[in-house]
Amino acid sequence: MTLLALESCDVFYDKAQALHKVSLGVEANEVVSLIGRNGAGKSTILKTLIGLNRAASGRRLWKGDDVTALRADQLGRLGIAYVPEDRRIFPNLSVEENLRIATLMGRQGGWNLARVYDLFPVLRERSAQPGDTLSGGEQQMLAISRGLLTNPEVLLLDEPTEGLAPLIVDQLVEAMRLINAEGMALLLVEQNLRVPMKLAHRQYVIDHGAIRWSGTTADLQVNRAEIEKLISV
Amino acid sequence: MSTLIIGLSLSFLLFLLSAGLTLIFGMLGVINFAHGALYMLGAYVSYQIVQITGSFWLGLLFAPLIVAALGALIEIVALKRVYSRDHIFQLLLTFGLILVIDDATKLIWGFDYKQVPTPEMLTAPVALFGSQIPSYRLFVIAFGALVSLGLFLLLDRSKWGMIIRAASSDADMARTLGIDVNQVRTGVFALGSFLAALGGAITAPLVPIELGMGFSVIIDCFVVVIIGGLGNIRGAIFASLLLGMTRAVGFTYATEWVELLTFALLIGTLMFRPEGLFSYKGRSA
Ligand SMILES: Nc1ncnc2c1ncn2[C@@H]1O[C@H](COP(=O)(O)OP(=O)(O)O)[C@@H](O)[C@H]1O
Ligand SMILES: [Mg+2]
């Protein structure tokens, strides 16, 4: 079943068109990656999915229903969570408050504060600190955990491994694998193939605001040289 | 001694008003020029309630609630439409609100001064450290301190405070977590209006209730909010104490210097620490 999809979406920033007739979808339980170089339109796609950008034309679908007109808070409550590119930790909330605020919408599921602390023990140690005192990697863990605690059906992750040390990246990859193994679908945005090749079942390649290629990770392996060209800087 | 008491009671009144102003700015990004008008309305409504019921306490309780409801209405009907517009529209709108509220006040209550008598049980002076202190002043201090404490507990410890802080610092991120930021905005404007009216109701026995009363006080509140740092409620309490005490000491010992000192403080802050004297990195609300 397709959980979340865009259908032929055009998105503009003022007069500049950022997305051209973009269609894509995430199936239940699957890991999909969205790859493309800087400025390709990846973040714009995620923001359109979660309702922070409005499509000038086209539709947003949730389990086949048209949810184009819903606001971000309504989409969040449906079961879509967003881990933004710049993490956007609330600096004036403690680490624990950053987590607890995600539980307020009251969606039931397998993720709770204790389990998130088990997944990323460093967050438990830092629970009383202000959110903005964490290192980059810890902030990323916090942003992912905050998304998890809404107990979504699909988690949108915008470049979660960007700029982090290899050891932290490995830890995050393992966490994402575990999260998906428990049944959550992931839509993973990355600029390169390093992490997507480890995790994704299917992949979309985006360039200049349009989908240029899509297929399974095995297909991508076959066409790798051509795709590397599309995403290289 | 009485200087200290007057200073403290002035400080807490200033804080009730500036807390609302700074909360509204932090959440809505709007500088609410009509805040003084809501304060005035709080005084008039409490006067009306005292007229009808004869009870100061009912006025103190219900005037803020009535003005808070009016604040919510103003936010929903008018302010909501101008958030995405240029700041000049918000400025003009809240300025227009002053005119509307002033005219409505004239229509309802006329031009004459009104007065609310000091509640019976708080009329006797109290002897404190050798001076005679009006007990109502002490009540203002205790009540102001209690409300301030309650406000800090609400913001720091409660679920609602957590939502207000999150939505003030990153509205879109809060939205993705299922928070209806539009409702939070309405709630914060209502809370700010409540605090302004509470300030008005508690000031009512101390001053004549008149049309201009909102204006003089709002200037002091802007000074507090700027010195404390826009949107910074912790800064606002320190700035209120600073300004309240400065005023009280100034009026006792050097009346002609008070305004000069106040505005020197304001201009100095704007020039050298525009983020406020009491702000430290990344903190708001
Ligand atoms: N808020 C914005 N205002 C104007 N233009 C924007 C904004 N956000 C992104 N863009 C533009 O839209 C295009 C796509 O950006 P984005 O979706 O952020 O790309 P990516 O995430 O793939 O790096 C870029 O040309 C970018 O400059
Ligand atoms: Mg991006």
Coordinates of C-alpha atoms and ligand atoms in Angstrom, one line a residue:
Chain A
M1 CA 0.0 0.0 0.0
T2 CA 1.3 3.5 -0.8
L3 CA 1.3 5.5 2.4
L4 CA 2.3 8.9 1.2
A5 CA 2.6 10.3 -2.3
L6 CA 3.0 13.4 -4.4
E7 CA 1.2 13.4 -7.7
S8 CA 2.5 15.8 -10.4
C9 CA 3.4 18.6 -8.0
D10 CA 4.7 22.0 -9.1
V11 CA 6.1 24.1 -6.3
F12 CA 7.3 27.7 -6.5
Y13 CA 9.3 30.1 -4.3
D14 CA 7.8 33.4 -5.4
K15 CA 8.3 33.3 -9.1
A16 CA 11.0 30.7 -9.2
Q17 CA 9.9 27.1 -9.9
A18 CA 11.6 24.6 -7.5
L19 CA 9.7 21.5 -8.5
H20 CA 8.4 20.4 -11.9
K21 CA 5.6 17.8 -12.0
V22 CA 7.1 15.7 -9.2
S23 CA 5.4 12.4 -8.5
L24 CA 6.8 9.9 -6.0
G25 CA 5.5 7.6 -3.3
V26 CA 6.5 5.7 -0.2
E27 CA 5.1 2.2 0.5
A28 CA 4.4 0.9 4.0
N29 CA 7.5 -0.5 5.6
E30 CA 9.9 0.5 2.9
V31 CA 13.0 2.6 2.9
V32 CA 13.0 5.0 -0.1
S33 CA 15.9 7.4 -0.8
L34 CA 15.8 10.6 -2.6
I35 CA 19.2 11.6 -3.9
G36 CA 20.5 14.7 -5.8
R37 CA 23.0 17.4 -5.6
N38 CA 22.7 20.6 -3.5
G39 CA 19.8 22.7 -4.8
A40 CA 18.2 19.9 -6.7
G41 CA 14.9 20.3 -4.8
K42 CA 15.1 17.4 -2.2
S43 CA 14.2 19.5 0.8
T44 CA 11.4 21.2 -1.1
I45 CA 9.9 17.7 -1.7
L46 CA 10.0 16.8 2.0
K47 CA 8.5 20.2 3.0
T48 CA 5.8 19.7 0.4
L49 CA 5.1 16.2 1.8
I50 CA 4.8 17.5 5.4
G51 CA 2.8 20.5 4.5
L52 CA 5.3 23.3 5.0
N53 CA 5.3 24.1 1.3
R54 CA 2.2 24.3 -0.8
A55 CA 2.1 22.9 -4.3
A56 CA 0.7 25.3 -6.9
S57 CA -0.7 22.3 -8.8
G58 CA -0.7 18.5 -8.1
R59 CA -1.9 16.5 -5.2
R60 CA -0.7 15.0 -1.9
L61 CA -2.1 11.6 -1.1
W62 CA -2.2 9.7 2.2
K63 CA -3.2 6.0 1.8
G64 CA -4.9 7.0 -1.4
D65 CA -6.9 9.8 0.1
D66 CA -6.4 13.4 -1.2
V67 CA -4.8 15.3 1.7
T68 CA -3.6 18.3 -0.4
A69 CA -5.5 20.8 1.7
L70 CA -4.3 19.6 5.1
R71 CA -2.0 21.7 7.3
A72 CA 1.3 20.5 8.6
D73 CA -0.1 19.8 12.1
Q74 CA -2.9 17.8 10.6
L75 CA -0.5 15.8 8.5
G76 CA 1.7 15.2 11.5
R77 CA -1.2 13.8 13.4
L78 CA -2.0 11.5 10.5
G79 CA 1.3 9.8 11.0
I80 CA 4.0 11.7 9.1
A81 CA 7.1 12.8 10.9
Y82 CA 9.8 15.2 9.7
V83 CA 13.5 15.3 10.6
P84 CA 14.6 18.5 9.0
E85 CA 18.0 19.2 7.4
D86 CA 19.2 21.7 10.0
R87 CA 17.7 19.6 12.8
R88 CA 15.7 22.5 14.2
I89 CA 16.0 21.5 17.8
F90 CA 14.0 23.9 20.0
P91 CA 16.9 25.8 21.7
N92 CA 14.7 27.0 24.6
L93 CA 13.5 23.5 25.5
S94 CA 15.6 20.9 27.4
V95 CA 16.5 17.7 25.6
E96 CA 13.8 15.9 27.4
E97 CA 11.2 18.6 26.6
N98 CA 12.2 18.4 22.9
L99 CA 11.2 14.7 23.2
R100 CA 8.1 15.1 25.3
I101 CA 6.6 17.7 23.1
A102 CA 6.5 15.1 20.3
T103 CA 4.4 12.8 22.5
L104 CA 1.7 15.4 23.1
M105 CA -0.2 14.5 19.9
G106 CA -0.9 11.2 21.6
R107 CA -0.3 8.7 18.8
Q108 CA 0.1 5.3 20.2
G109 CA 2.9 2.9 19.0
G110 CA 6.0 1.2 19.9
W111 CA 8.2 4.2 20.6
N112 CA 8.3 5.9 24.0
L113 CA 10.8 8.0 26.0
A114 CA 12.5 5.0 27.5
R115 CA 13.0 3.2 24.2
V116 CA 14.4 6.3 22.5
Y117 CA 16.9 6.7 25.4
D118 CA 17.9 3.1 24.9
L119 CA 18.4 3.7 21.2
F120 CA 20.5 6.8 21.9
P121 CA 21.8 6.6 25.5
V122 CA 23.7 9.9 25.2
L123 CA 20.3 11.6 25.1
R124 CA 19.5 10.2 28.5
E125 CA 22.7 11.6 30.0
R126 CA 21.9 15.0 28.4
S127 CA 18.2 15.0 29.2
A128 CA 18.2 18.1 31.4
Q129 CA 20.5 20.2 29.2
P130 CA 19.1 22.9 26.8
G131 CA 18.6 21.5 23.3
D132 CA 21.1 23.8 21.7
T133 CA 24.0 22.6 23.9
L134 CA 24.3 19.3 22.1
S135 CA 27.0 18.4 19.5
G136 CA 25.9 18.0 15.9
G137 CA 25.6 14.3 16.1
E138 CA 23.7 14.4 19.3
Q139 CA 21.3 17.0 17.8
Q140 CA 20.7 14.6 14.9
M141 CA 19.9 11.8 17.3
L142 CA 17.5 14.1 19.2
A143 CA 15.8 15.2 15.9
I144 CA 15.3 11.6 14.9
S145 CA 14.1 10.6 18.3
R146 CA 11.6 13.6 18.4
G147 CA 10.2 12.3 15.1
L148 CA 10.0 8.8 16.4
L149 CA 8.1 9.8 19.5
T150 CA 5.1 10.9 17.3
N151 CA 4.9 7.2 16.4
P152 CA 4.5 8.0 12.7
E153 CA 4.0 5.5 9.9
V154 CA 6.5 7.3 7.8
L155 CA 9.6 9.2 8.8
L156 CA 11.0 11.9 6.5
L157 CA 14.7 12.4 7.0
D158 CA 16.6 15.3 5.4
E159 CA 20.3 14.5 5.1
P160 CA 20.6 13.0 8.6
T161 CA 24.2 12.0 8.2
E162 CA 25.4 15.3 6.6
G163 CA 28.6 16.6 8.2
L164 CA 28.9 13.9 10.9
A165 CA 31.9 11.8 11.8
P166 CA 32.0 8.2 10.3
L167 CA 31.5 6.6 13.7
I168 CA 28.3 8.6 14.3
V169 CA 27.1 7.9 10.7
D170 CA 27.4 4.2 11.4
Q171 CA 25.4 4.5 14.6
L172 CA 22.7 6.5 12.8
V173 CA 22.6 3.9 10.0
E174 CA 22.1 1.1 12.5
A175 CA 19.4 3.1 14.2
M176 CA 17.5 3.7 11.0
R177 CA 17.8 0.0 10.1
L178 CA 16.3 -0.9 13.4
I179 CA 13.5 1.7 13.1
N180 CA 12.6 0.4 9.7
A181 CA 12.8 -3.3 10.9
E182 CA 10.1 -2.5 13.4
G183 CA 7.8 -1.5 10.6
M184 CA 8.2 2.2 10.0
A185 CA 8.7 3.5 6.4
L186 CA 11.6 5.9 5.9
L187 CA 12.0 8.5 3.2
L188 CA 15.7 9.3 3.3
V189 CA 17.2 12.3 1.5
E190 CA 20.9 12.3 0.8
Q191 CA 23.4 14.0 -1.5
N192 CA 25.4 10.9 -2.2
L193 CA 24.9 7.1 -2.4
R194 CA 26.9 6.1 0.6
V195 CA 24.0 5.6 3.1
P196 CA 21.2 5.0 0.6
M197 CA 23.0 2.0 -0.9
K198 CA 23.1 0.4 2.6
L199 CA 19.5 1.1 3.6
A200 CA 17.1 1.9 0.7
H201 CA 14.9 -0.5 -1.2
R202 CA 14.0 2.0 -3.9
Q203 CA 15.6 5.2 -4.9
Y204 CA 14.6 8.4 -6.7
V205 CA 17.2 10.6 -8.4
I206 CA 16.3 14.3 -8.6
D207 CA 17.9 17.1 -10.5
H208 CA 16.8 20.6 -11.3
G209 CA 13.5 20.1 -9.5
A210 CA 12.4 17.0 -11.4
I211 CA 12.7 13.2 -10.9
R212 CA 15.3 12.0 -13.4
W213 CA 15.5 8.4 -12.5
S214 CA 13.8 5.9 -10.2
G215 CA 14.1 2.2 -9.5
T216 CA 15.2 -0.4 -7.0
T217 CA 18.6 -0.3 -5.4
A218 CA 19.6 -3.3 -7.5
D219 CA 18.7 -1.4 -10.7
L220 CA 20.7 1.6 -9.5
Q221 CA 23.7 -0.6 -9.0
V222 CA 23.5 -1.5 -12.7
N223 CA 23.2 2.1 -13.8
R224 CA 25.5 3.5 -11.2
A225 CA 27.9 5.4 -13.4
E226 CA 25.1 7.2 -15.1
I227 CA 23.4 8.1 -11.8
E228 CA 26.7 9.3 -10.2
K229 CA 26.9 11.8 -13.0
L230 CA 23.4 13.1 -12.3
I231 CA 24.2 13.7 -8.6
S232 CA 27.9 14.8 -8.8
V233 CA 28.8 18.4 -8.3
Chain B
M1 CA 11.3 52.2 53.2
S2 CA 8.2 53.4 51.6
T3 CA 10.4 54.1 48.5
L4 CA 11.2 50.5 48.4
I5 CA 7.6 49.5 48.7
I6 CA 6.4 51.9 46.0
G7 CA 9.3 50.8 43.8
L8 CA 8.4 47.1 44.2
S9 CA 4.7 47.5 43.6
L10 CA 5.5 49.6 40.5
S11 CA 7.9 46.9 39.3
F12 CA 5.4 44.2 39.6
L13 CA 2.7 46.2 37.8
L14 CA 5.2 46.9 35.0
F15 CA 6.1 43.3 34.9
L16 CA 2.4 42.1 34.5
L17 CA 2.1 44.4 31.5
S18 CA 5.5 43.9 29.9
A19 CA 5.3 40.1 30.3
G20 CA 2.2 40.1 28.1
L21 CA 3.8 42.5 25.6
T22 CA 7.0 40.4 25.4
L23 CA 5.1 37.1 25.2
I24 CA 3.0 38.4 22.4
F25 CA 6.0 39.7 20.5
G26 CA 7.8 36.4 21.0
M27 CA 5.0 34.3 19.7
L28 CA 3.3 36.5 17.1
G29 CA 6.1 38.7 16.1
V30 CA 3.8 41.7 16.6
I31 CA 4.5 44.7 18.7
N32 CA 1.1 45.3 20.3
F33 CA 0.6 49.0 20.6
A34 CA -2.9 48.4 21.9
H35 CA -1.5 46.7 25.1
G36 CA -2.0 49.9 27.1
A37 CA -5.6 50.1 25.8
L38 CA -6.3 46.6 27.1
Y39 CA -4.8 47.7 30.5
M40 CA -7.1 50.6 30.6
L41 CA -10.0 48.4 29.6
G42 CA -9.1 46.1 32.5
A43 CA -9.5 49.1 34.9
Y44 CA -12.8 50.2 33.4
V45 CA -14.3 46.8 33.3
S46 CA -13.3 46.1 37.0
Y47 CA -14.8 49.5 37.8
Q48 CA -18.0 48.4 36.2
I49 CA -18.0 45.1 38.0
V50 CA -17.4 46.9 41.3
Q51 CA -20.3 49.2 40.5
I52 CA -22.6 46.3 39.9
T53 CA -21.5 43.8 42.5
G54 CA -19.8 46.0 45.1
S55 CA -16.9 43.6 45.2
F56 CA -13.4 44.5 44.3
W57 CA -12.4 40.9 44.3
L58 CA -15.0 40.0 41.6
G59 CA -13.7 42.8 39.5
L60 CA -10.1 41.6 39.9
L61 CA -11.2 38.1 38.9
F62 CA -13.6 38.8 36.0
A63 CA -12.2 41.9 34.4
P64 CA -9.1 40.1 33.2
L65 CA -11.2 37.1 32.0
I66 CA -13.5 39.4 30.0
V67 CA -10.6 41.3 28.4
A68 CA -8.8 38.0 27.7
A69 CA -11.9 36.8 25.7
L70 CA -11.9 40.1 23.9
G71 CA -8.2 39.7 23.2
A72 CA -8.9 36.2 21.7
L73 CA -11.6 37.8 19.5
I74 CA -9.3 40.6 18.3
E75 CA -6.6 38.0 17.4
I76 CA -9.0 35.8 15.5
V77 CA -10.9 38.6 13.7
A78 CA -8.1 41.0 13.0
L79 CA -4.5 40.1 13.8
K80 CA -4.6 36.7 12.1
R81 CA -4.9 38.4 8.8
V82 CA -1.8 40.5 9.0
Y83 CA 0.9 38.0 10.3
S84 CA 2.2 37.3 6.8
R85 CA 2.2 41.0 5.8
D86 CA 4.8 43.7 6.3
H87 CA 5.3 44.9 9.9
I88 CA 3.8 48.2 9.0
F89 CA 0.4 46.6 8.7
Q90 CA 0.6 45.1 12.2
L91 CA 1.7 48.4 13.6
L92 CA -1.2 50.2 11.9
L93 CA -3.6 47.6 13.0
T94 CA -2.7 47.6 16.7
F95 CA -2.6 51.4 16.5
G96 CA -6.1 51.4 15.0
L97 CA -7.2 49.2 17.9
I98 CA -6.2 51.9 20.4
L99 CA -8.6 54.3 18.6
V100 CA -11.4 51.8 18.5
I101 CA -11.0 50.8 22.2
D102 CA -10.7 54.5 23.3
D103 CA -13.8 55.4 21.4
A104 CA -15.8 52.5 22.7
T105 CA -14.6 53.4 26.2
K106 CA -15.8 57.0 25.7
L107 CA -19.2 55.7 24.5
I108 CA -19.7 53.4 27.4
W109 CA -18.1 55.2 30.3
G110 CA -18.0 58.9 29.1
F111 CA -15.2 61.3 29.8
D112 CA -15.3 61.6 33.6
Y113 CA -12.7 60.0 35.9
K114 CA -13.8 56.8 37.5
Q115 CA -12.7 55.5 40.8
V116 CA -12.5 52.1 42.4
P117 CA -12.4 52.3 46.2
T118 CA -9.6 50.4 48.0
P119 CA -11.1 47.1 49.3
E120 CA -12.1 47.6 53.0
M121 CA -9.8 45.0 54.4
L122 CA -6.7 46.6 52.8
T123 CA -7.3 50.2 53.8
A124 CA -5.4 50.2 57.1
P125 CA -1.8 51.2 57.0
V126 CA 0.7 48.6 58.3
A127 CA 3.7 49.5 60.4
L128 CA 6.8 48.1 58.8
F129 CA 10.4 48.8 59.9
G130 CA 9.2 52.0 61.5
S131 CA 7.2 53.4 58.6
Q132 CA 3.5 53.4 57.9
I133 CA 2.9 51.5 54.7
P134 CA -0.5 51.5 52.9
S135 CA -1.5 47.8 53.1
Y136 CA -2.9 47.9 49.6
R137 CA 0.6 48.5 48.3
L138 CA 1.8 45.4 50.1
F139 CA -1.0 43.5 48.6
V140 CA 0.0 44.7 45.1
I141 CA 3.5 43.4 45.7
A142 CA 2.4 40.1 47.1
F143 CA -0.2 39.6 44.4
G144 CA 2.2 40.7 41.7
A145 CA 4.9 38.3 43.0
L146 CA 2.4 35.4 43.1
V147 CA 1.1 36.1 39.6
S148 CA 4.7 36.4 38.3
L149 CA 5.6 33.1 40.0
G150 CA 2.6 31.5 38.5
L151 CA 3.5 32.8 35.0
F152 CA 7.0 31.4 35.3
L153 CA 5.7 28.1 36.5
L154 CA 3.2 28.0 33.6
L155 CA 5.9 28.8 31.0
D156 CA 8.7 26.6 32.5
R157 CA 6.9 23.7 33.9
S158 CA 3.6 23.1 32.2
K159 CA 2.7 21.4 29.0
W160 CA 1.2 24.7 27.7
G161 CA 4.4 26.6 28.5
M162 CA 6.4 24.0 26.6
I163 CA 4.1 24.4 23.6
I164 CA 4.4 28.2 23.8
R165 CA 8.2 28.1 24.0
A166 CA 8.5 25.7 21.1
A167 CA 6.0 27.5 18.9
S168 CA 7.7 30.8 19.6
S169 CA 11.1 29.6 18.6
D170 CA 10.1 27.6 15.5
A171 CA 6.5 27.7 14.5
D172 CA 6.8 25.4 11.5
M173 CA 8.7 22.7 13.4
A174 CA 6.1 22.8 16.1
R175 CA 3.4 22.4 13.4
T176 CA 5.0 19.2 12.1
L177 CA 4.7 17.8 15.7
G178 CA 0.9 18.2 15.5
I179 CA 0.7 21.6 17.3
D180 CA -2.0 23.9 16.0
V181 CA 0.1 27.1 16.1
N182 CA -2.9 29.2 15.1
Q183 CA -4.6 28.2 18.3
V184 CA -1.4 28.8 20.3
R185 CA -1.3 32.3 18.9
T186 CA -4.8 33.1 19.9
G187 CA -4.1 31.7 23.4
V188 CA -1.0 33.7 23.8
F189 CA -2.7 36.9 22.8
A190 CA -5.5 36.1 25.2
L191 CA -3.0 35.5 28.0
G192 CA -1.2 38.8 27.2
S193 CA -4.6 40.6 27.3
F194 CA -5.4 38.9 30.6
L195 CA -2.2 40.1 32.2
A196 CA -2.7 43.6 30.9
A197 CA -6.2 43.7 32.3
L198 CA -5.0 42.2 35.6
G199 CA -2.6 45.1 35.8
G200 CA -5.4 47.5 35.1
A201 CA -7.7 46.0 37.7
I202 CA -5.1 46.0 40.4
T203 CA -4.0 49.5 39.6
A204 CA -7.6 50.7 39.7
P205 CA -7.8 51.7 43.4
L206 CA -4.4 53.5 43.1
V207 CA -5.1 55.9 40.3
P208 CA -8.0 57.7 38.6
I209 CA -9.4 55.6 35.8
E210 CA -9.3 57.8 32.7
L211 CA -8.8 57.6 29.0
G212 CA -5.1 58.5 28.9
M213 CA -4.0 55.9 31.5
G214 CA -3.0 53.3 29.0
F215 CA -0.7 55.6 27.1
S216 CA 1.7 56.7 29.8
V217 CA 2.1 53.1 31.0
I218 CA 2.7 51.6 27.6
I219 CA 5.8 53.8 27.1
D220 CA 7.3 52.4 30.3
C221 CA 6.4 48.9 29.2
F222 CA 8.2 49.4 25.9
V223 CA 11.2 50.6 27.8
V224 CA 11.1 47.4 30.0
V225 CA 10.6 45.1 27.0
I226 CA 13.5 46.6 25.1
I227 CA 15.9 46.7 28.1
G228 CA 14.9 43.1 28.9
G229 CA 15.3 42.0 25.4
L230 CA 12.3 41.6 23.0
G231 CA 10.5 38.3 23.6
N232 CA 12.6 37.6 26.7
I233 CA 10.3 37.2 29.7
R234 CA 13.2 36.6 32.2
G235 CA 14.8 39.8 31.0
A236 CA 11.4 41.5 31.5
I237 CA 11.3 40.8 35.2
F238 CA 14.8 42.2 35.8
A239 CA 14.1 45.2 33.6
S240 CA 10.8 45.8 35.5
L241 CA 12.6 45.8 38.8
L242 CA 15.3 48.1 37.4
L243 CA 12.9 50.6 36.0
G244 CA 10.4 50.4 38.9
M245 CA 13.1 51.0 41.5
T246 CA 14.7 53.7 39.4
R247 CA 11.4 55.5 39.1
A248 CA 10.6 55.2 42.8
V249 CA 14.0 56.4 43.9
G250 CA 14.0 59.1 41.3
F251 CA 10.7 60.5 42.3
T252 CA 11.8 60.6 45.9
Y253 CA 15.2 62.2 45.5
A254 CA 15.5 63.7 42.0
T255 CA 12.3 64.0 40.2
E256 CA 13.7 66.0 37.3
W257 CA 16.2 63.2 36.5
V258 CA 13.7 60.3 36.2
E259 CA 12.7 60.6 32.6
L260 CA 16.2 61.5 31.5
L261 CA 17.6 58.4 33.3
T262 CA 14.9 56.1 32.0
F263 CA 15.5 57.1 28.4
A264 CA 19.3 57.1 28.8
L265 CA 18.9 53.5 29.9
L266 CA 16.7 52.8 26.9
I267 CA 18.9 54.5 24.3
G268 CA 22.1 53.0 25.9
T269 CA 20.5 49.5 25.5
L270 CA 19.5 50.1 21.9
M271 CA 23.0 51.3 21.1
F272 CA 25.2 48.9 22.9
R273 CA 23.1 45.8 23.6
P274 CA 20.1 45.8 21.2
E275 CA 19.4 42.2 22.2
G276 CA 18.6 43.4 25.7
L277 CA 20.6 43.8 28.9
F278 CA 19.5 40.5 30.3
S279 CA 19.6 38.3 27.3
Y280 CA 22.0 35.5 27.0
K281 CA 22.5 33.5 23.8
G282 CA 19.6 31.6 22.3
R283 CA 17.2 32.1 25.2
S284 CA 13.7 33.3 24.7
A285 CA 10.4 33.0 26.6
Ligands
LIG1 N1 12.9 29.4 1.1 C1 13.3 29.5 -0.2 N2 13.1 30.6 -0.9 C2 13.5 30.7 -2.1 N3 14.1 29.7 -2.8 C3 14.4 28.6 -2.2 C4 13.9 28.4 -0.8 N4 14.3 27.1 -0.4 C5 14.9 26.6 -1.5 N5 14.9 27.4 -2.6 C6 15.5 27.1 -3.9 O1 14.8 26.0 -4.4 C7 15.7 25.1 -5.0 C8 15.6 23.8 -4.4 O2 16.1 23.9 -3.0 P1 16.1 22.7 -2.0 O3 14.8 22.0 -2.1 O4 16.5 23.2 -0.7 O5 17.3 21.8 -2.6 P2 18.1 20.6 -1.9 O6 17.4 20.2 -0.7 O7 18.0 19.5 -2.9 O8 19.5 21.1 -1.7 C9 17.1 25.8 -4.9 O9 17.3 26.5 -6.1 C10 16.9 26.7 -3.8 O10 17.8 27.9 -4.0
MG2 MG 18.3 20.3 1.2

